[in-house]
PDB file of C-alpha atoms in Angstrom:
ATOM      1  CA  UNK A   1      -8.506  -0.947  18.344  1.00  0.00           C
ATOM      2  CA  UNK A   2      -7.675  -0.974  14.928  1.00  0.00           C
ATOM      3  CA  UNK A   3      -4.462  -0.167  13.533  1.00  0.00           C
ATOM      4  CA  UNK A   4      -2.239  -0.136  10.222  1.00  0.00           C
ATOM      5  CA  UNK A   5       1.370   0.458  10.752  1.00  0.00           C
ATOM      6  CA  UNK A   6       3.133   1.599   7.700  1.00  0.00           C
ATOM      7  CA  UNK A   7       7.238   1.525   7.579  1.00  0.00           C
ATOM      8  CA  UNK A   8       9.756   1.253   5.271  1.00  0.00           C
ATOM      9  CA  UNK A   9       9.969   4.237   3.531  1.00  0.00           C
ATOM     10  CA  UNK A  10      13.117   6.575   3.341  1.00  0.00           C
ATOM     11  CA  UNK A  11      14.908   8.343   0.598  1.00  0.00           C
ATOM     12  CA  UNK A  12      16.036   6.160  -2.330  1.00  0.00           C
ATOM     13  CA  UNK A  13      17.955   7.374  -5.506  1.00  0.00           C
ATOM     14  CA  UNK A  14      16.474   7.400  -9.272  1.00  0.00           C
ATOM     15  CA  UNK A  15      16.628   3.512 -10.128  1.00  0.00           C
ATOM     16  CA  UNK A  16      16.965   2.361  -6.603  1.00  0.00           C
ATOM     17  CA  UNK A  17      14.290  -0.524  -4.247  1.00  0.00           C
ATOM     18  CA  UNK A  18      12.328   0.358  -1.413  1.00  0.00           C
ATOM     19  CA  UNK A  19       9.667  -2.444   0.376  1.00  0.00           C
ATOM     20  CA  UNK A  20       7.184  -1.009   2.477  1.00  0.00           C
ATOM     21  CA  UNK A  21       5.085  -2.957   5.003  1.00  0.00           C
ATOM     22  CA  UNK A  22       2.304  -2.250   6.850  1.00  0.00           C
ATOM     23  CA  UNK A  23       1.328  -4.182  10.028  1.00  0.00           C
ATOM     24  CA  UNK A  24      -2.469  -4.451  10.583  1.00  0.00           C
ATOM     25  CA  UNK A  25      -4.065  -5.280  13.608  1.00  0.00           C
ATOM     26  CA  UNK A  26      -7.589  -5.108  15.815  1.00  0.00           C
ATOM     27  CA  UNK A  27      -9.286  -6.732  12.754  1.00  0.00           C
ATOM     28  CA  UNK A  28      -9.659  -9.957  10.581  1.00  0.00           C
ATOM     29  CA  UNK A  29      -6.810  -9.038   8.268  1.00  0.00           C
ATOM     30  CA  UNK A  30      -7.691 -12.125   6.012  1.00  0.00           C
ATOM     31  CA  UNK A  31     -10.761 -11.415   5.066  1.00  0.00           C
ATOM     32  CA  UNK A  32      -9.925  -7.319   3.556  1.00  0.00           C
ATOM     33  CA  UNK A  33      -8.990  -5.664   0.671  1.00  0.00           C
ATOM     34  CA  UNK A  34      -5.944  -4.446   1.208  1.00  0.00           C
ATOM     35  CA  UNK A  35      -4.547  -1.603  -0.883  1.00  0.00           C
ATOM     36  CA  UNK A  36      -1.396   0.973  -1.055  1.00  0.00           C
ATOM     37  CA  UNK A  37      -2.688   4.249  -1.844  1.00  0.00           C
ATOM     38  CA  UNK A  38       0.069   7.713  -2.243  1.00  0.00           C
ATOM     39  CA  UNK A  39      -0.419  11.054  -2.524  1.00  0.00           C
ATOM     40  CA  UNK A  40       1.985  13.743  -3.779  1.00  0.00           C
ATOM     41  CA  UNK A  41       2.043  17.405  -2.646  1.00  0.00           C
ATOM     42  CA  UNK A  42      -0.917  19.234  -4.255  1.00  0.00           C
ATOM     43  CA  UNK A  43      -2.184  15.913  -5.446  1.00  0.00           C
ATOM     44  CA  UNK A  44      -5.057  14.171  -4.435  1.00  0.00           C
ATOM     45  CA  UNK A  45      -4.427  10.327  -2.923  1.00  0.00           C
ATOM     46  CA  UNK A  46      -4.386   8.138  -5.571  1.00  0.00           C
ATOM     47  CA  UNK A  47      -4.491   4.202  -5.940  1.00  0.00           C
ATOM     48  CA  UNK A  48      -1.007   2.141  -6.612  1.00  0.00           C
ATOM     49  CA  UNK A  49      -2.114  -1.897  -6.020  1.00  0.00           C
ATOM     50  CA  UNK A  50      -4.678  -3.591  -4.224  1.00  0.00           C
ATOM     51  CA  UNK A  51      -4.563  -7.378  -3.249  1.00  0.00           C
ATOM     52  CA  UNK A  52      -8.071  -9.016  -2.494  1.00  0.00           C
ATOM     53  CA  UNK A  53      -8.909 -11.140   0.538  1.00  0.00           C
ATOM     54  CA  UNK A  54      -9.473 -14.412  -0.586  1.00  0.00           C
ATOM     55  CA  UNK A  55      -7.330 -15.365  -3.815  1.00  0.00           C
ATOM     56  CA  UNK A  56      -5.119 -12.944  -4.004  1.00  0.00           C
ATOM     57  CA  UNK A  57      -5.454 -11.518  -6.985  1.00  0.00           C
ATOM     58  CA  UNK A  58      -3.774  -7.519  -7.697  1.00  0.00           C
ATOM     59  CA  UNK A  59      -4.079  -4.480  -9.665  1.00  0.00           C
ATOM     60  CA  UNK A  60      -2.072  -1.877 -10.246  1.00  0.00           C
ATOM     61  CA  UNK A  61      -1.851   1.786 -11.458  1.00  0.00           C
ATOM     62  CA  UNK A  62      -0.461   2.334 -14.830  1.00  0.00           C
ATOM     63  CA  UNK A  63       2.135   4.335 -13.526  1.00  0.00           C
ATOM     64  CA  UNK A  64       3.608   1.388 -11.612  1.00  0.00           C
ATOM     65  CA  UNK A  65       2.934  -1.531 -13.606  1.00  0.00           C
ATOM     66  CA  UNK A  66       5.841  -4.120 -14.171  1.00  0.00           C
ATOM     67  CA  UNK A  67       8.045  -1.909 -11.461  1.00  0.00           C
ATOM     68  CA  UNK A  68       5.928  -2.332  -8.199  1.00  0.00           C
ATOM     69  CA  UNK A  69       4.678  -5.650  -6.526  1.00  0.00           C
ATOM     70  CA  UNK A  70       1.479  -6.086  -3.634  1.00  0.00           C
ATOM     71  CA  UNK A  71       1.506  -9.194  -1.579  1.00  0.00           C
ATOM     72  CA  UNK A  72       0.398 -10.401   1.516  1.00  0.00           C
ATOM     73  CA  UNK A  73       1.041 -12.644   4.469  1.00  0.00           C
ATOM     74  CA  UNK A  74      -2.449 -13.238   6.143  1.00  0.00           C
ATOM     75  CA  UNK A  75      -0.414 -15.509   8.810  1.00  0.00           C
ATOM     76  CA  UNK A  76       1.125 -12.175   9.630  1.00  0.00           C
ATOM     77  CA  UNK A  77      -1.337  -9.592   8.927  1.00  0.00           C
ATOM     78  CA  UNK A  78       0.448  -7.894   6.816  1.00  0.00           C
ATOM     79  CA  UNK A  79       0.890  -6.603   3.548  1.00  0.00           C
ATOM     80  CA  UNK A  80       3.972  -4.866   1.310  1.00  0.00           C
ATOM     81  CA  UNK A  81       4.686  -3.217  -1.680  1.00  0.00           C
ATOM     82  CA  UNK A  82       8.058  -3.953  -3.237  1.00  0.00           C
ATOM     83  CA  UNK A  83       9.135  -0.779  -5.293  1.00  0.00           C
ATOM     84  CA  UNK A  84      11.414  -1.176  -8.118  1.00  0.00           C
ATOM     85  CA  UNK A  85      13.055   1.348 -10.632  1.00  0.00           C
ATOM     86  CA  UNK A  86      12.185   4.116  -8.748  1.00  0.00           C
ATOM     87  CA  UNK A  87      11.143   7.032 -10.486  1.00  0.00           C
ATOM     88  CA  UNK A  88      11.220  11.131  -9.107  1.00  0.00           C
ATOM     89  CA  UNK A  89       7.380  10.913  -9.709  1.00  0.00           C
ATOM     90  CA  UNK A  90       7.021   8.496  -7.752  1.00  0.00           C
ATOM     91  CA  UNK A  91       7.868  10.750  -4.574  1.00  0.00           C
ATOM     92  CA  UNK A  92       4.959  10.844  -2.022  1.00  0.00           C
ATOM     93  CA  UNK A  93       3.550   9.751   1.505  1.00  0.00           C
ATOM     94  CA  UNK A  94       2.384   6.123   0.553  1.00  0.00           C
ATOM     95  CA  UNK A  95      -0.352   4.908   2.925  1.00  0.00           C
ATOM     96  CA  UNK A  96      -2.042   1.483   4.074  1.00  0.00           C
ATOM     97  CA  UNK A  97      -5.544   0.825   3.357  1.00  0.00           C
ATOM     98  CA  UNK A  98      -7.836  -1.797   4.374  1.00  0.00           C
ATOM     99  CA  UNK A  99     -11.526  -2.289   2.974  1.00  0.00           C
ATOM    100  CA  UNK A 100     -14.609  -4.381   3.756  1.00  0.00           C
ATOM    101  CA  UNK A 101     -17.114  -3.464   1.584  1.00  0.00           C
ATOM    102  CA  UNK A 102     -19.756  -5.620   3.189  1.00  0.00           C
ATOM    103  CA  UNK A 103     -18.924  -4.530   6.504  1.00  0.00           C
ATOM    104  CA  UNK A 104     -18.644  -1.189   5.080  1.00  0.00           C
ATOM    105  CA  UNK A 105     -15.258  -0.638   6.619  1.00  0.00           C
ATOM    106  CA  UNK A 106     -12.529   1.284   5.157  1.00  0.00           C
ATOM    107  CA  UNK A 107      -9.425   1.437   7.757  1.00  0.00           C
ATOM    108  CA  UNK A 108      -6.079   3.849   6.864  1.00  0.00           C
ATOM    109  CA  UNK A 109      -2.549   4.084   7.975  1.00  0.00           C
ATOM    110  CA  UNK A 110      -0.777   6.911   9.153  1.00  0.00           C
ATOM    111  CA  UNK A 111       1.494   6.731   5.823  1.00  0.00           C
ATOM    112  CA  UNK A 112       4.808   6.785   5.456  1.00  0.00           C
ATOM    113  CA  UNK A 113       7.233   9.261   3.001  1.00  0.00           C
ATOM    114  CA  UNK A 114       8.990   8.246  -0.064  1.00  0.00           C
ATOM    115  CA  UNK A 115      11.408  10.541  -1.826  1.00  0.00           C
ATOM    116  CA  UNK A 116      13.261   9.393  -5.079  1.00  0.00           C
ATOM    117  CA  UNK A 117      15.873  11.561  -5.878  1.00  0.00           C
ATOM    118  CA  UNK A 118      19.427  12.207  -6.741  1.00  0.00           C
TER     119      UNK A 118
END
């Protein structure tokens, strides 16, 4: 059974670090997309890095550029998303995603909240 574990979250002040994780499992990890996707009250979900499969290579929202960081650890099936300079705006539940576009598979976490404030 497939599942993606997200933890990590919490409450963090203006300026402050947060790393989430997110545990996958019941799948070949290595070989998906794996994203971090948020969504803000009365916002729709909105992308914030993916990491590809293969060679690693990310993108990023605007928004986070130069303050947020995707990796991976295929040896552990898992992914993060180091959050630096944390910003009010960037308050929201911020959820795993893993994609297979071949397979046509598109796998979510249960999310987990992040609130910046003072």
């Amino acid at each position: 059974q497939v599942q993606l574990v997200e933890s990590g979250g919490g409450l963090v002040q203006p300026g402050g670090s947060l790393r989430l994780s997110c545990a996958a499992s019941g799948f070949t990890f290595s070989i998906y997309h794996m994203s971090w996707y948020r969504q803000a009250p009365g916002k729709e979900r909105e992308l914030v890095a993916g990491i590809t499969s293969t060679d690693g290579i990310t993108n990023y929202a605007d928004s986070v550029k130069g303050r947020f960081h995707i990796s991976r650890d295929n040896a552990k099936n898992s992914v993060y998303l180091q959050m630096n300079s944390l910003k009010p705006e960037d308050t929201a539940v911020y959820y795993c995603n893993a994609r297979h576009g071949y397979l046509n598979n598109n796998y979510w976490g249960q999310g987990t909240q992040v609130t910046v404030s003072s």
